[in-house]
Amino acid sequence: MERVERDPYGSAVKLLAREASKLLEEKGVCIEERPEYLVSPPPKPEYGDLSFPAFRLAKPLGLKPLEAAETLAERVRAAAAGSIIGRVESVGGFVNVFLDAAGLARRVFAAARTLSGEFGRVPVDEPLRIVIEHTSANPVHPLHIGHARNAALGDALARLLEARGHVVQRRFYIDDMGRQVAVLAYGMMKLSESGGPAEPRGKPDHWIGLVYAITHTLVDIKSTRRRLEEAREAGDEDRVRVLQEELDDLVGAAGELRERDPELFDALADAVMADEDPEESIARIARAYEFREEWAVKLVRSAVERCIEGFRETLEGRMGIMFDKWDWESDLVWSSMVGRLLEEARRSPYFTLHKEAEALDFKHLQRDPEVRSRLGLPETLEIPPLILVRSDGTTLYTTRDIAYSLYKFRDFNADRVINVIAAEQRLPQLQIRLALLALGYRREAFNMIHYAYEMVNLPGVKMSGRRGRYVALDNLIEAAIQKAGEEIAKRNRGLGEERTREIARQVGVGAVKYALLGVNAAKPMVFNLDDTLNFERNTAPYIQYAHARASKILAKAGGNIPWDVVDYNAADKHPARRRLLVEASRFPYIAAKAADELRPELVAEYLNGLAEIFNTWYPQDPVLAERDEGARAYKLGLVYLVKTVLHNALNLLGIPAPEEM
RNA sequence: GGGCCCGUAGCCUAGCCAGGACAAGGCGCCGGCCUUCGGAGCCGGAGAUCCCGGGUUCAAAUCCCGGCGGGCCCGCCA
């Protein structure tokens, strides 16, 4: 049991790659740093299960392409004894490998059987301690679909890395020191002063979002009116026109907001309009909070806590995306961590004064060739000096983020920190790494990864948190669950109301996650709810359905598989059966690759392919009707393998796999 | 002005970093399959200047150079 091979397929890949490397090494040449990348499944089944383009080796070995392929094939044949590599052919410069299906099945079945929920985990030799910070949405409005992409990615990365044996910590950064939070707090203050409804109605973050949007819009209306007034007095026609347009737009937004809660809106409107200078009131709250004055702490924290409560309901409660730590930006400042960082900055050779403000200048640092190559800096990129402290003595977001970056390394004794943050934050993320270098934190700078993802748009929706124009993630998920429930009800097999609801939740949430994870993070995407809810191919429900079918076949067989009588020679007797075995065996290899390359979409793509192959196979090669005892046992073993892989792979993406649906 | 990302059938996506065997799937469209373990299914068909132009190579969707189109970023905002 302890000697079970976790990844037989991967071993075959490695054997092929190793023989190619050795061949080159013996000749004293070195071209490909990792020949493993050259091993791939060939385009046609008659070419075998694995192929290696041996043309590459021809020139360095001083051979003709066909000779090189034959030489390598010969070596692989010799090395293949006792492995799952069967026939090895040399065709047109390729080395094609046919796996021994019976041997492969024997090993993979044993692995799936003994490892079960752990099957697919291939631990690295030297596990790392890795922090993943993700989602970290501004706590002033509900989460939307963009945050969902962030959360789904962060969670999937964490799961993938854990499956690789790394020790992972998930953190959420609560950015409570920005102006946006001060605006929200101001709104809350005015609300309680005016005796308006000061307690959340409905989900707390939705309510907070409304208070924030109303307050922000009212404050903007007030200041726009004032500027309009000034422009009129100055007789600046063009400016008057522009401001008038802006004001009309704001008033329109205010109208929309009022419709959502007239009582709340009117209470806030009266209070804000009565304020001489809202901007100053907001700035006062921000300052008082930074200096930890009790009234401000109470005010801000209670508002932000409500919003966070809503976030947790959505992320942890609904989506199953859990966090280990919730870090408050304000704690960093109050704890003097930011202060100490500034001390260090002032002693740095890169410290400079930019006008009145304290700053770091990276001009010299970015010429360092190692810095350039490791951070991937383009030659001509001009990185602006990074202001650390305003001339009024207050800190900036990025300053605090530098302190936070160090904190993440220290608090968890981390080897690596991955920040899942929108692609538009590239420059500030780069500046943080440069700042760490400037302060002498090389290890941290080179081990902090910005995992950038592009925007998610909803068709026909222009989002604006400040104006309250957004589609909340809760509503999208709700729609997905609703639709899933209808589909389940259509099939109507007396699952019972509660069970139906639970499965609908798993299917709906899974569909949303899969849609977000299936596309490479570097691509901007349009989230089309109709497509997501289509539940056809290339969706989570399609894959979950295959899993449910597999589960059902096993259940009908009585729940246990007669492993003792499995006839492994049955593996090769049917083309679709054989193909399914090979594809299912690829899982540990794929999971390891997806983890090492931080690419959850590889798992998503793999899952879809496996489900498809399973769906092709089972109607043409029935399991339960099989008369031969050994073959039937083999097929049950295969179904078990597929079910295990589907389950575990979905789990890597944070998607549940119901037994029935 | 500079930098980064993206550009593959009507639409969406994989392949690009690590160049190789007829560019792989999905949606939509057309045609089949409910007498077989649940049809959220299966089988078949039509549909592609891989944005354009050069270059490197035995071989380019993939690498290099130059363009074009779209997105994002260049605040004492966050």
XYZ file of C-alpha atoms (C1' of nucleotides) in Angstrom, chain A residues 37 42-44 51 55-56 94 96 175 180 355-356 378 380 387 390-391 397 424 488 491 493 520 522-523 535-537 542 545 549 556 597 599 605 616 618 622-624 661, chain B residues 2-8 12-22 25-28 36-43 57-59 70-78:
84
model
C 7.994 19.638 -22.532
C 0.228 12.489 -30.684
C -2.569 13.826 -32.889
C -3.801 10.418 -34.027
C 5.373 11.031 -28.866
C 14.386 15.911 -35.201
C 15.579 18.145 -32.400
C 9.057 10.931 -34.230
C 6.008 7.011 -30.741
C -8.570 48.003 2.581
C -14.041 55.205 -0.372
C 8.823 68.247 -4.215
C 7.708 68.185 -0.575
C 11.485 46.505 -20.518
C 12.673 51.797 -22.125
C 5.586 58.650 -3.251
C 2.236 63.009 1.262
C 3.453 66.483 2.090
C -2.117 52.966 -0.249
C -4.611 46.963 -14.217
C -33.161 19.016 -11.784
C -35.698 15.235 -14.513
C -36.813 11.599 -9.905
C -6.920 31.857 -19.245
C -4.819 36.912 -19.083
C -7.868 37.148 -21.313
C -25.371 23.342 -18.964
C -24.223 21.754 -22.183
C -20.728 20.745 -23.020
C -21.799 18.533 -18.019
C -23.391 14.880 -14.817
C -23.646 8.754 -14.140
C -26.192 -0.320 -9.350
C 2.490 26.596 -13.886
C -2.848 27.383 -14.562
C -9.918 21.719 -20.068
C -18.562 8.374 -25.677
C -20.176 3.922 -21.795
C -21.884 -1.596 -21.368
C -20.580 -2.343 -17.894
C -23.355 -4.077 -16.004
C -28.393 15.237 -9.903
C 5.927 55.272 -23.359
C 4.793 50.384 -21.314
C 1.878 45.845 -20.621
C -1.990 42.410 -22.264
C -5.199 40.439 -26.081
C -6.241 39.355 -31.652
C -7.389 31.529 -33.974
C -16.659 31.670 -27.563
C -12.255 29.053 -26.344
C -7.497 25.468 -26.493
C -2.809 25.210 -28.798
C 2.002 30.015 -28.482
C 6.482 30.457 -23.084
C 9.500 24.856 -24.334
C 8.545 25.557 -33.384
C 7.136 19.595 -35.783
C 2.707 14.590 -38.259
C -4.064 16.941 -41.867
C -13.176 21.723 -28.854
C -17.835 24.271 -27.622
C -22.199 27.559 -29.004
C -25.159 28.340 -33.240
C -29.525 -1.432 -24.029
C -26.249 1.003 -16.934
C -30.421 8.464 -16.237
C -30.909 12.074 -23.514
C -27.779 17.846 -18.915
C -26.320 12.441 -23.806
C -24.184 10.042 -28.444
C -22.860 9.817 -33.968
C 14.251 27.455 -40.036
C 14.301 21.157 -43.235
C 9.576 22.877 -40.603
C -9.093 46.342 -29.126
C -8.299 46.672 -23.651
C -5.476 48.429 -19.513
C -1.717 51.440 -17.048
C 1.565 55.797 -16.714
C -1.843 60.804 -9.496
C 0.967 63.691 -3.082
C -6.587 58.176 -5.800
C -7.289 53.255 -4.325
